[in-house]
Short mmCIF file of C-alpha atoms and ligand atoms in Angstrom, two decimals:
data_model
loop_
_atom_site.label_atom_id
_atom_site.label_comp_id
_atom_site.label_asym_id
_atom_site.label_seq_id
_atom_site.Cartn_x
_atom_site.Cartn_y
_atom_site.Cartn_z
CA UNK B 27 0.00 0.00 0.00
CA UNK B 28 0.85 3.63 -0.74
CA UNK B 29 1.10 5.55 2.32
CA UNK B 30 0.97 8.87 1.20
CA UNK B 31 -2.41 10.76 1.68
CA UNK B 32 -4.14 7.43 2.89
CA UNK B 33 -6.41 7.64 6.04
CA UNK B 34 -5.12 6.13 9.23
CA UNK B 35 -7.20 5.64 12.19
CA UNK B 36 -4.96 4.75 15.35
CA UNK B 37 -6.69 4.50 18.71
CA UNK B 38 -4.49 5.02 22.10
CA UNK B 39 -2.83 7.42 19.53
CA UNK B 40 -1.83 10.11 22.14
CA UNK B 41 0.52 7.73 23.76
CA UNK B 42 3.28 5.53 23.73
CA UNK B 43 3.14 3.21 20.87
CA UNK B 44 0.05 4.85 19.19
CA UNK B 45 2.17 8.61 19.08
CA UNK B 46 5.15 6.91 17.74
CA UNK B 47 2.95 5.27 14.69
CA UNK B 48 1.14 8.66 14.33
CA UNK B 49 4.13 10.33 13.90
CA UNK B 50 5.78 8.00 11.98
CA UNK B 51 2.82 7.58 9.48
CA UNK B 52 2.62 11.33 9.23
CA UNK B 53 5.63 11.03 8.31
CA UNK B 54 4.82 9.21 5.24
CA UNK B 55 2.57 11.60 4.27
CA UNK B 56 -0.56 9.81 5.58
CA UNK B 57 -3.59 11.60 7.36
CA UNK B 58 -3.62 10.68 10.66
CA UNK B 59 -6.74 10.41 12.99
CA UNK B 60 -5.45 10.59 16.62
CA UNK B 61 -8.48 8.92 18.51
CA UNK B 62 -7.68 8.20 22.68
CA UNK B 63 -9.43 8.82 25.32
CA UNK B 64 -7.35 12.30 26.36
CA UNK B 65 -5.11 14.04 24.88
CA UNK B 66 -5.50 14.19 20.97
CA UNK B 67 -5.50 17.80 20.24
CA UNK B 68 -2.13 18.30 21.33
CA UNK B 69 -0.75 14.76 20.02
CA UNK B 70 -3.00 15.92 16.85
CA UNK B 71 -1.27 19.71 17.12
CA UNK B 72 2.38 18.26 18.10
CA UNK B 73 2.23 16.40 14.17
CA UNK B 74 1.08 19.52 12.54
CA UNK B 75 3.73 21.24 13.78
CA UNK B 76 6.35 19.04 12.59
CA UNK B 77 4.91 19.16 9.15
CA UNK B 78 1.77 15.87 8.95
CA UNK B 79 -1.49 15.90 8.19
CA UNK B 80 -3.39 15.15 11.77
CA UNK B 81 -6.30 15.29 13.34
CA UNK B 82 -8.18 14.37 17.21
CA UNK B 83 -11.38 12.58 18.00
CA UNK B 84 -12.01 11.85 21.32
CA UNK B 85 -12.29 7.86 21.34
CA UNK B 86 -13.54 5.33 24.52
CA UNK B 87 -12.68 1.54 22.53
CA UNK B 88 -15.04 0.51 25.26
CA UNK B 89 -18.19 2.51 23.47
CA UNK B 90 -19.78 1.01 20.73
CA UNK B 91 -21.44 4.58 19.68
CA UNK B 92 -17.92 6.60 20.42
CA UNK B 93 -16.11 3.63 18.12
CA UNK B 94 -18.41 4.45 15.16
CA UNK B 95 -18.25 8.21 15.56
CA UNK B 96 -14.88 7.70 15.25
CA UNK B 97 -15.35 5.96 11.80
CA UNK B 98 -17.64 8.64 10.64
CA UNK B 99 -15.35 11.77 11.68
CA UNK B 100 -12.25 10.39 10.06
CA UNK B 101 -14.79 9.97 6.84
CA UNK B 102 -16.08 13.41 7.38
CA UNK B 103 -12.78 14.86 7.97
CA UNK B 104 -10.94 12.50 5.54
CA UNK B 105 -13.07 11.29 3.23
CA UNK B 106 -12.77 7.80 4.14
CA UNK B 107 -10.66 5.06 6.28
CA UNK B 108 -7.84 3.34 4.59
CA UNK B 109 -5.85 1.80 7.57
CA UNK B 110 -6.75 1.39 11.45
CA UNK B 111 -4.64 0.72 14.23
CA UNK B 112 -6.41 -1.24 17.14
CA UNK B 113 -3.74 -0.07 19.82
CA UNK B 114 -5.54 1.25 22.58
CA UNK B 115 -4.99 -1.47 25.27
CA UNK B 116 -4.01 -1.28 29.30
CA UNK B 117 -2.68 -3.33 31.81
CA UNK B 118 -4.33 -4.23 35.34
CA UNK B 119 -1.88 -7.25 35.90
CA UNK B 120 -2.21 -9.42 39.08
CA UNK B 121 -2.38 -12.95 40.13
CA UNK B 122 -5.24 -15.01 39.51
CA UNK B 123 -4.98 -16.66 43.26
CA UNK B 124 -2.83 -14.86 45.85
CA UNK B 125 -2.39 -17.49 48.89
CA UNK B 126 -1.47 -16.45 52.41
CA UNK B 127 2.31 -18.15 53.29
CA UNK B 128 1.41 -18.52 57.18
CA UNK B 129 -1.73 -20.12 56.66
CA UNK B 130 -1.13 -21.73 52.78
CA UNK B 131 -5.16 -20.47 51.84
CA UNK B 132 -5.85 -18.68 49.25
CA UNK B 133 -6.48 -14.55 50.85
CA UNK B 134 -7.25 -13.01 47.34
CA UNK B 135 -8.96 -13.45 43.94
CA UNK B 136 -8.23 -11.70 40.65
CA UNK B 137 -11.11 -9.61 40.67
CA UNK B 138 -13.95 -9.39 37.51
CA UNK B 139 -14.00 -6.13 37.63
CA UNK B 140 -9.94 -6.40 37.18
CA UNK B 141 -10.71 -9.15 34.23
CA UNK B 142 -13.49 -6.99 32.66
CA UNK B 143 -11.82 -4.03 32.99
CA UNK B 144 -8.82 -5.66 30.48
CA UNK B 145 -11.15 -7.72 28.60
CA UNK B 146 -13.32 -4.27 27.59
CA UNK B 147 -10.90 -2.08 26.20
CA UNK B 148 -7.87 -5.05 25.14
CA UNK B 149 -10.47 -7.40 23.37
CA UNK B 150 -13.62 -5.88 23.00
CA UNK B 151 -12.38 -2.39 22.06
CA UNK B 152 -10.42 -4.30 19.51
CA UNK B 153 -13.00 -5.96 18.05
CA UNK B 154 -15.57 -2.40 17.56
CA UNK B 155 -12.26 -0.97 16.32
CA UNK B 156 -12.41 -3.93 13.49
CA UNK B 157 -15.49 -3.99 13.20
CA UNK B 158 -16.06 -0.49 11.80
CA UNK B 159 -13.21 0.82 10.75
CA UNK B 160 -13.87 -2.59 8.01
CA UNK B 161 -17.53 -1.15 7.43
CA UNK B 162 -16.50 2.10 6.83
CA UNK B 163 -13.77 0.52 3.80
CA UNK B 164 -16.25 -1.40 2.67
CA UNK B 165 -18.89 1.20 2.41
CA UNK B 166 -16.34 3.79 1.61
CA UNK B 167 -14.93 1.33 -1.43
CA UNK B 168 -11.73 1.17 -0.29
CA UNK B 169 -9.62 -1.26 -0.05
CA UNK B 170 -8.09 -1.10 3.65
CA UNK B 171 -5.66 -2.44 6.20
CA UNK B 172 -6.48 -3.59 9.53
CA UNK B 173 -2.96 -3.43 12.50
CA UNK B 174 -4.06 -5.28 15.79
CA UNK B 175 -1.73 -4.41 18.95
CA UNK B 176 -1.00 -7.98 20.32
CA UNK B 177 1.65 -8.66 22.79
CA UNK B 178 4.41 -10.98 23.95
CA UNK B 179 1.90 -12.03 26.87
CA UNK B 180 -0.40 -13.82 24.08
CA UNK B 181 1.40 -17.12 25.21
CA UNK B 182 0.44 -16.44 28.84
CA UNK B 183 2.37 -14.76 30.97
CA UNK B 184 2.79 -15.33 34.79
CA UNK B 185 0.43 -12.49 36.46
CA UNK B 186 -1.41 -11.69 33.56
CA UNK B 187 -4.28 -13.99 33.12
CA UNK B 188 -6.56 -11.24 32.02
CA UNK B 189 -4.30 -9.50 29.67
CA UNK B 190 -2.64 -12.39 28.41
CA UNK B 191 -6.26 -13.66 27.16
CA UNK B 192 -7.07 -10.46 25.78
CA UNK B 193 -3.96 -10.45 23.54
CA UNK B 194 -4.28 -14.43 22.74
CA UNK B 195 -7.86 -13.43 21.53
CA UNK B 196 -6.16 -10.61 19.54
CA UNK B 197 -4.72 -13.04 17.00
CA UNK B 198 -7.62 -15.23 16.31
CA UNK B 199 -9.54 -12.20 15.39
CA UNK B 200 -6.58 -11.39 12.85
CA UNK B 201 -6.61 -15.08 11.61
CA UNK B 202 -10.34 -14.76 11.58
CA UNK B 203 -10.26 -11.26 10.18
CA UNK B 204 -7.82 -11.85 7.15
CA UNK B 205 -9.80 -14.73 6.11
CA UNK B 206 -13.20 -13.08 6.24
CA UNK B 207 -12.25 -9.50 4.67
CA UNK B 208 -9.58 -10.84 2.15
CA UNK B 209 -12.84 -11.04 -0.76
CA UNK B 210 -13.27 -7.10 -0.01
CA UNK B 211 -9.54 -6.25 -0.09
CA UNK B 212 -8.95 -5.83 3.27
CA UNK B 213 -5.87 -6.87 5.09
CA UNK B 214 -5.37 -7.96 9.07
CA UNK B 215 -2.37 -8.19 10.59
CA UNK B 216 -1.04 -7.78 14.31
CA UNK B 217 2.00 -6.58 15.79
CA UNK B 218 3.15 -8.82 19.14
CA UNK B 219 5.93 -6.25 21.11
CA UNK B 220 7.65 -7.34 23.92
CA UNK B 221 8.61 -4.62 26.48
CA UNK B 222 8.61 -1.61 24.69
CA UNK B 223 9.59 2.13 26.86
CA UNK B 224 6.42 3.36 26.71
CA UNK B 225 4.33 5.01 29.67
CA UNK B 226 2.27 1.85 30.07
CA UNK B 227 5.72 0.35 31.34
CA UNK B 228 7.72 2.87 32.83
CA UNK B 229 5.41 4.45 34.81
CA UNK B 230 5.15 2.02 38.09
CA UNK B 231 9.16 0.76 36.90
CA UNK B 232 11.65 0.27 39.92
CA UNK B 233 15.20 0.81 38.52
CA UNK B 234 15.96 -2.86 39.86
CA UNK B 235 13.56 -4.40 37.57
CA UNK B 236 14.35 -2.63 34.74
CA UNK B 237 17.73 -3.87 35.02
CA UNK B 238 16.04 -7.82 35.38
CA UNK B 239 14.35 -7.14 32.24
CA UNK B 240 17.12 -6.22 30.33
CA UNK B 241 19.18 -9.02 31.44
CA UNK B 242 16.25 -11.90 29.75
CA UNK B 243 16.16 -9.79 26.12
CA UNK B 244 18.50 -11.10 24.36
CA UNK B 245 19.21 -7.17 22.22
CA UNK B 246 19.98 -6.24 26.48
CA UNK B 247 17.50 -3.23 25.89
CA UNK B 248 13.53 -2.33 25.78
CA UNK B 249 12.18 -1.87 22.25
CA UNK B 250 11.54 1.41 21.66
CA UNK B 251 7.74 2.96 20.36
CA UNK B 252 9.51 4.05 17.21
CA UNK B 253 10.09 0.19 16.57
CA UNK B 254 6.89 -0.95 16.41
CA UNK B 255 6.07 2.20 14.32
CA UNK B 256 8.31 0.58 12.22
CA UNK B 257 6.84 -2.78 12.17
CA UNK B 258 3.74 -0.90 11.85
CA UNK B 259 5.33 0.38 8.45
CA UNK B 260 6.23 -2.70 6.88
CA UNK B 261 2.84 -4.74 7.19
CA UNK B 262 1.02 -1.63 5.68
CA UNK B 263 3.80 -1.46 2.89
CA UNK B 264 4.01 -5.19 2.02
CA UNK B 265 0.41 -6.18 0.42
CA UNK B 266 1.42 -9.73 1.05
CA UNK B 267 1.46 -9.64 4.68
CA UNK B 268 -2.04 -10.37 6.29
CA UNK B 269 -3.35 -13.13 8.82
CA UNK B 270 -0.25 -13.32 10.66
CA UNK B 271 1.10 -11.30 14.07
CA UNK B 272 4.58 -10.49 13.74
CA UNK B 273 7.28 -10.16 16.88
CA UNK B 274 8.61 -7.54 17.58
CA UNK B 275 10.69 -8.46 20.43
CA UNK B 276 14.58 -7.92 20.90
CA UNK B 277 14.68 -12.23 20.70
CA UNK B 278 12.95 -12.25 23.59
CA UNK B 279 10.43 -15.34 24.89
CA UNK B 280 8.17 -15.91 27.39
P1 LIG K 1 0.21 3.60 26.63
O1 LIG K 1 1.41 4.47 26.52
O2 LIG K 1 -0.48 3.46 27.95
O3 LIG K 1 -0.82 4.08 25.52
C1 LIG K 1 -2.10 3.51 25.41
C2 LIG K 1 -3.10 4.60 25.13
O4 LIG K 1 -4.42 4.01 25.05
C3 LIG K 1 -3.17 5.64 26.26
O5 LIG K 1 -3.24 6.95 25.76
C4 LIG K 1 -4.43 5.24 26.98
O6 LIG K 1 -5.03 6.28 27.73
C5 LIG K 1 -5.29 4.83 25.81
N1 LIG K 1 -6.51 4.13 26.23
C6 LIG K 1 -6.72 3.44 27.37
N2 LIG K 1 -8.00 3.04 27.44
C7 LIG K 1 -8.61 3.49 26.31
C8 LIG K 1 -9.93 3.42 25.82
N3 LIG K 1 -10.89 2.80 26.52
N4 LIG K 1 -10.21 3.99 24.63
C9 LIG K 1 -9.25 4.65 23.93
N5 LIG K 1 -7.98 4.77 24.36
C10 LIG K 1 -7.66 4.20 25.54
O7 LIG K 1 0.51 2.11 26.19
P2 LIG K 1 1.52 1.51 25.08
O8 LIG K 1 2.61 0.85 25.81
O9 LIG K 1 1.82 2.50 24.02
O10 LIG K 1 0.60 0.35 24.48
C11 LIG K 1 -0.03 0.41 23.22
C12 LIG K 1 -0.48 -1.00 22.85
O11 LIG K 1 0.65 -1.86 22.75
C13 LIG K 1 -1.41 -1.64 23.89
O12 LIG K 1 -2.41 -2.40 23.24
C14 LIG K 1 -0.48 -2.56 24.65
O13 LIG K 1 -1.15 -3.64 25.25
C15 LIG K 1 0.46 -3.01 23.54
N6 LIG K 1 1.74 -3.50 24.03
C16 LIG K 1 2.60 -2.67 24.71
C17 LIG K 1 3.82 -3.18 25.15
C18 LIG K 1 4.82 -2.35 25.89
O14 LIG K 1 5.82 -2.91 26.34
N7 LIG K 1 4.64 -1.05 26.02
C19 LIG K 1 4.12 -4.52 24.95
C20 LIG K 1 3.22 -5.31 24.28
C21 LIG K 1 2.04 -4.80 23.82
P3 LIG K 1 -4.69 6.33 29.33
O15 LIG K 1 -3.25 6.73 29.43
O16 LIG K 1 -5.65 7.34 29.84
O17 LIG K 1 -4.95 4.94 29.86
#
């Protein structure tokens, strides 16, 4: 695909990951929709200053109304969706059974709320993101690429039942995506990072697990949000790419 003047939808776009494929696709010359909860006028302003075509829509994944309004002001604004980025995701990490050392019984629960809370915005926000950013191609007659935000945790990491399903569930719905929307011209891939500096990371980050984490990635560094813009890049570039989730992790595993 041709980057330059195509539409790209990213949600979480005023942070982290989302900014860095914003700017990046900007960059390109695409038009960039900047949908997050907070923040998108000055994430949208920040790329118009350096040059890109940008625009903010205030976004909740959550919201099945706020998801389509998203659709239709990028096609207002735009003229149409070409590309969307399902990236808006967060973490509420914890274990599924905490059990009390003195007594060996279990003292606490992963909560439902703590489950749902994941589950709404990692996997359900994904799939309204899918959902009708692939209407508004079809409708739109455009032929279109869908990016899914996966992670490393897909294969289930210790502490992160919730998250870890959300991101497992992530990839059927590209497998499940690329097969269903191939006959309209519309691509699904996802994008699996493994610790990447962004504010989702950082922000709670003791300096001695920082150091931990360096020492099991085989690079001996966190990716950066500019990487995964980069992946971001390639799948949207390379017309053969669809159906699969791609790792972008420094070598490491889980
Ligand atoms: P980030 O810096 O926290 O950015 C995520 C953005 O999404 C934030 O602006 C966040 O707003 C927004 N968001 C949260 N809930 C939303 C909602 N309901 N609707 C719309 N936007 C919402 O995180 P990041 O590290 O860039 O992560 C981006 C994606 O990459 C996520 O899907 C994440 O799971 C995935 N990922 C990240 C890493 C990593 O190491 N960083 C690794 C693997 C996968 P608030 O700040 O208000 O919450």
């Amino acid at each position: 695909m041709e980057l330059k003047d195509k539409v790209v939808v990213i949600t979480g776009g005023a942070s982290g990951i989302g900014l860095a494929m914003a700017q990046r696709f900007a960059a390109e010359g695409s038009k960039v929709v900047i949908a997050d909860v907070k923040g998108v006028d000055e994430a949208a302003a920040g790329i118009r200053e350096a040059g890109g075509q940008a625009a903010g829509v205030v976004c909740d994944v959550r919201d099945e109304a706020s998801v389509a309004a998203t659709m239709k002001f990028a096609t207002d604004t735009w003229g149409g969706v070409d590309v969307a980025i399902a990236n808006a995701g967060i973490l509420r990490d914890g274990l599924l059974l905490r059990v009390d050392k003195a007594t060996g019984m279990v003292a606490d629960r992963m909560s439902v709320k703590q489950w749902q809370d994941v589950i709404d915005v990692n996997l359900t926000g994904v799939f309204l993101t899918g959902r009708e950013a692939a209407a508004a191609m079809i409708d739109g007659r455009r032929r279109g690429l869908l990016i899914l935000l996966s992670s490393i945790s897909k294969e289930g990491n210790f502490g992160q039942t919730n998250y870890s399903a959300s991101k497992a569930g992530v990839i059927a719905m590209t497998v499940a995506w690329s097969r269903e929307l191939a006959r309209f011209g519309i691509r699904t891939a996802a994008i699996a990072p493994g610790f990447i500096e962004t504010p989702m990371v950082m922000k709670d980050m003791k300096p001695e697990a920082l150091e931990k984490f360096k020492q099991i990635i085989p690079i001996g560094r966190l990716g950066k949000p500019e990487e995964i813009a980069e992946t971001a890049i390639f799948i949207a570039k390379c017309d053969l790419v669809t159906g699969v989730c791609i790792e972008a992790t420094g070598g490491m595993r889980l």
